[in-house]
Every structure is written in C-alpha cells, then in structure tokens.
Amino acid sequence: MVIREQYLLRIRPFYDSEMVKVITGIRRCGKSTLMKQIMSEISKNKIAGDHIIYINFEDYQFRKISNADALYRYVEALITDDNKYYLFIDEIQNVDEFELVINSFRSTHNISIFITGSNSKLLSGELATHLSGRTVSFRIMPFSFREFCELKNGYEDGMAKEQLLDEYMRWGGFPIVCKETEEESKEVLLSNIYDAVVLKDIIMRNKVASPAALEKVLEYVIANSSLTISGNNIANVMNEEEQIVSAPTIYDYLRYMEEACICDKVSRYDIRGKKVLAYEEKTYVCDLGFFHLKKNRIKDEYNYIVETLCYNELIARGYKVYIGKTFKGEVDFIAKRGQEKFYVQAAYMLSDEKVVEREFGAYDNINDNYPKYVITMDRIMMSRDGIIHLNLIDFLINDIR
C-alpha cells in the first residue's frame, strides 16, 4: 500500500479539531484508502475501536441509510459516552441533506468528523450553507508520479524512471489502474472509471437531459486539456457536427465536470494588476489516462501533456494555481501556498533556439524576485538569468524548493 504522506501531512494537524475535514476528489482516486490510513494512525493513539465510526456509502450494508434521519439515528446509537469519537463517512453525497446531520453532531458531541465525496460542491454548496467557516478541505488527486514510482518499484523493481514516466503519461495515476500490468486490463478499468464518473457524478446527479451531448462536450474538453476553451467555441464546434447545443448549456456542463473533479478550470491572474481575470480560462483534465482514452497521442501534443502533468502535480502538492498574465504574454503557472509563490513554464523539449527564447522569454516582463522555473524533459539543463531549468522527472520526484 502506498502511504499518501503528502496528504496525511496536511491533514494530521486537524485530527482532533472540531473543524469538519472534507476530502474531495474524483471517484476512485484513493479517498477511501486515505481515510483508512487516517483511521489507522488515530487508532495507534490508543483510541478504543468503538470510538472510531466508519460508514462507507458504497458498501451494500449501509444501503438503507439514504436520508438525514436514518444517518442521525445510526450514528447517535453508537455514541454512548462523553469521550472523544471519530466519525468517518465515505461518499457522503449519497445521503440527502447530510449537512444537517453533520452540523448537529459537530455542535452537540465531542466528535471529530471526516467526510469524503466525489463532488467539489460538497464545499461550495451543501456544506457551505450550514457549516460556513467550520470546514477544512483537502483535494485528493490520483497517484502522483512519485507515488506511482513507489507502487511500481514493488511490482517491477529496477525499472528506469524514464520507462515509468512513459507508462504514467499514458495510463495516468488511478490506483486501481496502476496496479494492473496488462494494457488491456488498464484500458477496461480506465473506461469503467470514466463511465462511472460521467453517469453517477455528472448525468444522474445533475439530471442531464441530453447525455450524448454532454459526453461530446466532455470528450472535447479532455482532448484539449491545457488549452483555452469557451462555451461559445465549443458550441460552434458542436454545431458544425450538427449537434445543436447552446453556450449556456455548455457552461452548465463545464460546471458539472468541474464539480465532479474530472477537470479544473484555471483562471488567469494579472501579474501587474494583481487581480484574477474572469475570462479566457484554461481547462486541465485531472488524470492523463483520460487524455489517452479520448485522444491518440502524437508528438506535437507532448507540450499539452507535460503542461497538464505539471498542473496536476502542483495541485497534488496543495498549491493554488493560476495562469500568469503579463503585459505582452503569459506564464503557464503561478503557484501559491501560504507565503510561498513561484512561477512555472512547462514544455516538452527545448528543441531549438526559438523554443528556448519562448519559454525563458515568458519571464521578461516579470520583475519581482519570486523563483522562476522552466520544466522540460531535456537532460541537459540550460538555466540562465536566474531562471532555473528543471528536468521533468526531477520536478516530479523532488520538492521544487
């Protein structure tokens, strides 16, 4: 088992907090396993087993707990004294009005609450209304490349990191997919995850009237990961294919996709004006396996793949990420975490002087002293003018600072 230390490190300070710990992420990214790792750590602190309550709503035995009243009765019956309890609820979005019960337990019992869900609306919608200021959230991603290497070295000891990166860039980091060795099995599992996310977390949850149109839009978004997209542009493409879908409907679809954690919309940030710009957002798919599933990779697309990979790595490390807008152009990423801030340019290879000038020149109009990086797959580093050139594998394996 891969211990997901980069997430545990961020969650540990809140183990005993009254804040509700909300763990979100796409379906099958490893939220349940992470929750069990937290439970294991808590149990080692001499916490009695009957004071750790675990409910997994994808487990058939909990099928009858489908509403707030049933959830309240079940948990209340297990709390028999005033000592500290730890409540873990997996895939809580399956319970109607769950937020009412969570708020009640938080305010009336000596309890630490952890919940997971495959929908980011857990924070922005249901929970925000009743628990404003009383939640702390953690976004979980599929395996990072570092975690992928940790897993794979147990199966295929001695594989070169370059080989592992090629496999990772092709099949992504969903744990259940990473454990398979046969490509046919990987493809089947990845397709099943994709279908489950589309059906359960997008179509059924949002009562989508035209699933076929939604899937077309989703395929377009995934195939164009790291590119600027808009509802109007997608509507034009759809109309050319004789599938009439309005721009407002497409914007709804994009919101559903983001809530299901299958992709992120990333805003541009005006570096000079120091403000977020509400236009020309880029979209990044959460796992490169989906990119492989929906678009055959060719050499010219490696730039998109590397950029998507770097974005997902920054999110997994807990950074807030923006596209940097300068006076004459843009920087791929501005990464912020607490007081930490740095810039990233991501590309496949610095294949000629024109590409070198494009990537390093992106920083010409940025005069602050925050660290600036160019990340590529080149083996020979060409750092210059205070701009640090990093090999992609070195970036993925090691902390950037």
mmCIF file of N, CA, C and O in Angstrom, residues 50 53 55 65 68-82 85 87 89 100-111:
data_model
loop_
_atom_site.group_PDB
_atom_site.id
_atom_site.type_symbol
_atom_site.label_atom_id
_atom_site.label_comp_id
_atom_site.label_asym_id
_atom_site.label_seq_id
_atom_site.Cartn_x
_atom_site.Cartn_y
_atom_site.Cartn_z
ATOM 1 N N ASP A 50 -14.387 1.144 19.369
ATOM 2 C CA ASP A 50 -15.795 1.537 19.277
ATOM 3 C C ASP A 50 -15.980 3.055 19.293
ATOM 4 O O ASP A 50 -17.111 3.542 19.207
ATOM 5 N N ILE A 53 -15.934 5.451 14.247
ATOM 6 C CA ILE A 53 -17.128 5.044 13.492
ATOM 7 C C ILE A 53 -16.864 5.256 12.007
ATOM 8 O O ILE A 53 -16.499 6.354 11.580
ATOM 9 N N ILE A 55 -18.426 4.686 8.064
ATOM 10 C CA ILE A 55 -19.555 4.379 7.192
ATOM 11 C C ILE A 55 -19.121 4.619 5.754
ATOM 12 O O ILE A 55 -18.664 5.713 5.419
ATOM 13 N N ILE A 65 -29.416 3.592 4.746
ATOM 14 C CA ILE A 65 -29.177 4.935 5.288
ATOM 15 C C ILE A 65 -29.111 5.894 4.108
ATOM 16 O O ILE A 65 -28.044 6.224 3.587
ATOM 17 N N ALA A 68 -31.183 11.967 5.911
ATOM 18 C CA ALA A 68 -30.584 12.556 7.105
ATOM 19 C C ALA A 68 -31.067 11.882 8.383
ATOM 20 O O ALA A 68 -30.274 11.637 9.305
ATOM 21 N N ASP A 69 -32.342 11.579 8.472
ATOM 22 C CA ASP A 69 -32.888 10.969 9.699
ATOM 23 C C ASP A 69 -32.254 9.608 9.968
ATOM 24 O O ASP A 69 -31.895 9.286 11.107
ATOM 25 N N ALA A 70 -32.127 8.784 8.922
ATOM 26 C CA ALA A 70 -31.541 7.453 9.095
ATOM 27 C C ALA A 70 -30.067 7.557 9.496
ATOM 28 O O ALA A 70 -29.588 6.794 10.349
ATOM 29 N N LEU A 71 -29.352 8.500 8.911
ATOM 30 C CA LEU A 71 -27.939 8.693 9.263
ATOM 31 C C LEU A 71 -27.810 9.135 10.717
ATOM 32 O O LEU A 71 -26.959 8.624 11.456
ATOM 33 N N TYR A 72 -28.662 10.051 11.119
ATOM 34 C CA TYR A 72 -28.612 10.553 12.502
ATOM 35 C C TYR A 72 -28.868 9.419 13.498
ATOM 36 O O TYR A 72 -28.136 9.254 14.480
ATOM 37 N N ARG A 73 -29.895 8.617 13.242
ATOM 38 C CA ARG A 73 -30.234 7.534 14.169
ATOM 39 C C ARG A 73 -29.101 6.515 14.271
ATOM 40 O O ARG A 73 -28.773 6.033 15.360
ATOM 41 N N TYR A 74 -28.493 6.188 13.141
ATOM 42 C CA TYR A 74 -27.431 5.183 13.130
ATOM 43 C C TYR A 74 -26.229 5.645 13.953
ATOM 44 O O TYR A 74 -25.725 4.898 14.807
ATOM 45 N N VAL A 75 -25.773 6.849 13.721
ATOM 46 C CA VAL A 75 -24.574 7.342 14.420
ATOM 47 C C VAL A 75 -24.886 7.628 15.883
ATOM 48 O O VAL A 75 -24.088 7.290 16.780
ATOM 49 N N GLU A 76 -26.020 8.202 16.153
ATOM 50 C CA GLU A 76 -26.386 8.550 17.533
ATOM 51 C C GLU A 76 -26.400 7.307 18.419
ATOM 52 O O GLU A 76 -26.002 7.362 19.596
ATOM 53 N N ALA A 77 -26.848 6.197 17.882
ATOM 54 C CA ALA A 77 -26.910 4.967 18.671
ATOM 55 C C ALA A 77 -25.529 4.441 19.036
ATOM 56 O O ALA A 77 -25.381 3.687 20.011
ATOM 57 N N LEU A 78 -24.508 4.840 18.273
ATOM 58 C CA LEU A 78 -23.148 4.361 18.528
ATOM 59 C C LEU A 78 -22.375 5.253 19.504
ATOM 60 O O LEU A 78 -21.302 4.878 19.970
ATOM 61 N N ILE A 79 -22.902 6.434 19.793
ATOM 62 C CA ILE A 79 -22.243 7.351 20.728
ATOM 63 C C ILE A 79 -22.846 7.131 22.115
ATOM 64 O O ILE A 79 -23.990 7.496 22.374
ATOM 65 N N THR A 80 -22.058 6.524 22.998
ATOM 66 C CA THR A 80 -22.609 6.099 24.295
ATOM 67 C C THR A 80 -21.969 6.786 25.491
ATOM 68 O O THR A 80 -22.364 6.531 26.629
ATOM 69 N N ASP A 81 -20.965 7.638 25.282
ATOM 70 C CA ASP A 81 -20.359 8.348 26.410
ATOM 71 C C ASP A 81 -19.848 9.710 25.936
ATOM 72 O O ASP A 81 -20.035 10.082 24.776
ATOM 73 N N ASP A 82 -19.187 10.441 26.838
ATOM 74 C CA ASP A 82 -18.729 11.796 26.513
ATOM 75 C C ASP A 82 -17.287 11.840 26.030
ATOM 76 O O ASP A 82 -16.743 12.929 25.820
ATOM 77 N N TYR A 85 -15.030 10.918 20.044
ATOM 78 C CA TYR A 85 -15.345 9.985 18.960
ATOM 79 C C TYR A 85 -14.768 10.526 17.647
ATOM 80 O O TYR A 85 -14.574 11.743 17.491
ATOM 81 N N LEU A 87 -15.628 10.205 13.616
ATOM 82 C CA LEU A 87 -16.636 9.766 12.651
ATOM 83 C C LEU A 87 -16.089 9.922 11.230
ATOM 84 O O LEU A 87 -15.704 11.020 10.819
ATOM 85 N N ILE A 89 -17.099 9.220 7.261
ATOM 86 C CA ILE A 89 -18.187 8.900 6.344
ATOM 87 C C ILE A 89 -17.674 9.041 4.918
ATOM 88 O O ILE A 89 -17.247 10.116 4.490
ATOM 89 N N LEU A 100 -27.156 18.657 7.399
ATOM 90 C CA LEU A 100 -27.893 18.943 8.642
ATOM 91 C C LEU A 100 -27.393 18.048 9.770
ATOM 92 O O LEU A 100 -27.223 18.492 10.921
ATOM 93 N N VAL A 101 -27.150 16.787 9.466
ATOM 94 C CA VAL A 101 -26.676 15.830 10.469
ATOM 95 C C VAL A 101 -25.239 16.158 10.879
ATOM 96 O O VAL A 101 -24.907 16.141 12.067
ATOM 97 N N ILE A 102 -24.398 16.455 9.907
ATOM 98 C CA ILE A 102 -23.000 16.779 10.208
ATOM 99 C C ILE A 102 -22.922 17.990 11.132
ATOM 100 O O ILE A 102 -22.182 17.996 12.127
ATOM 101 N N ASN A 103 -23.713 19.001 10.842
ATOM 102 C CA ASN A 103 -23.709 20.199 11.680
ATOM 103 C C ASN A 103 -24.217 19.896 13.086
ATOM 104 O O ASN A 103 -23.682 20.406 14.085
ATOM 105 N N SER A 104 -25.216 19.037 13.190
ATOM 106 C CA SER A 104 -25.764 18.672 14.500
ATOM 107 C C SER A 104 -24.726 17.933 15.343
ATOM 108 O O SER A 104 -24.502 18.281 16.513
ATOM 109 N N PHE A 105 -24.090 16.931 14.779
ATOM 110 C CA PHE A 105 -23.075 16.184 15.535
ATOM 111 C C PHE A 105 -21.901 17.075 15.926
ATOM 112 O O PHE A 105 -21.374 16.987 17.043
ATOM 113 N N ARG A 106 -21.485 17.933 15.012
ATOM 114 C CA ARG A 106 -20.351 18.813 15.305
ATOM 115 C C ARG A 106 -20.626 19.728 16.488
ATOM 116 O O ARG A 106 -19.757 19.983 17.323
ATOM 117 N N SER A 107 -21.868 20.199 16.587
ATOM 118 C CA SER A 107 -22.202 21.186 17.618
ATOM 119 C C SER A 107 -22.674 20.571 18.936
ATOM 120 O O SER A 107 -22.689 21.253 19.958
ATOM 121 N N THR A 108 -23.040 19.273 18.928
ATOM 122 C CA THR A 108 -23.620 18.684 20.145
ATOM 123 C C THR A 108 -22.792 17.556 20.746
ATOM 124 O O THR A 108 -23.078 17.108 21.856
ATOM 125 N N HIS A 109 -21.764 17.082 20.044
ATOM 126 C CA HIS A 109 -20.992 15.941 20.540
ATOM 127 C C HIS A 109 -19.500 16.250 20.555
ATOM 128 O O HIS A 109 -19.022 17.127 19.829
ATOM 129 N N ASN A 110 -18.785 15.487 21.368
ATOM 130 C CA ASN A 110 -17.324 15.549 21.395
ATOM 131 C C ASN A 110 -16.820 14.632 20.286
ATOM 132 O O ASN A 110 -16.542 13.453 20.508
ATOM 133 N N ILE A 111 -16.739 15.183 19.088
ATOM 134 C CA ILE A 111 -16.517 14.331 17.923
ATOM 135 C C ILE A 111 -15.672 15.043 16.875
ATOM 136 O O ILE A 111 -15.780 16.262 16.688
#
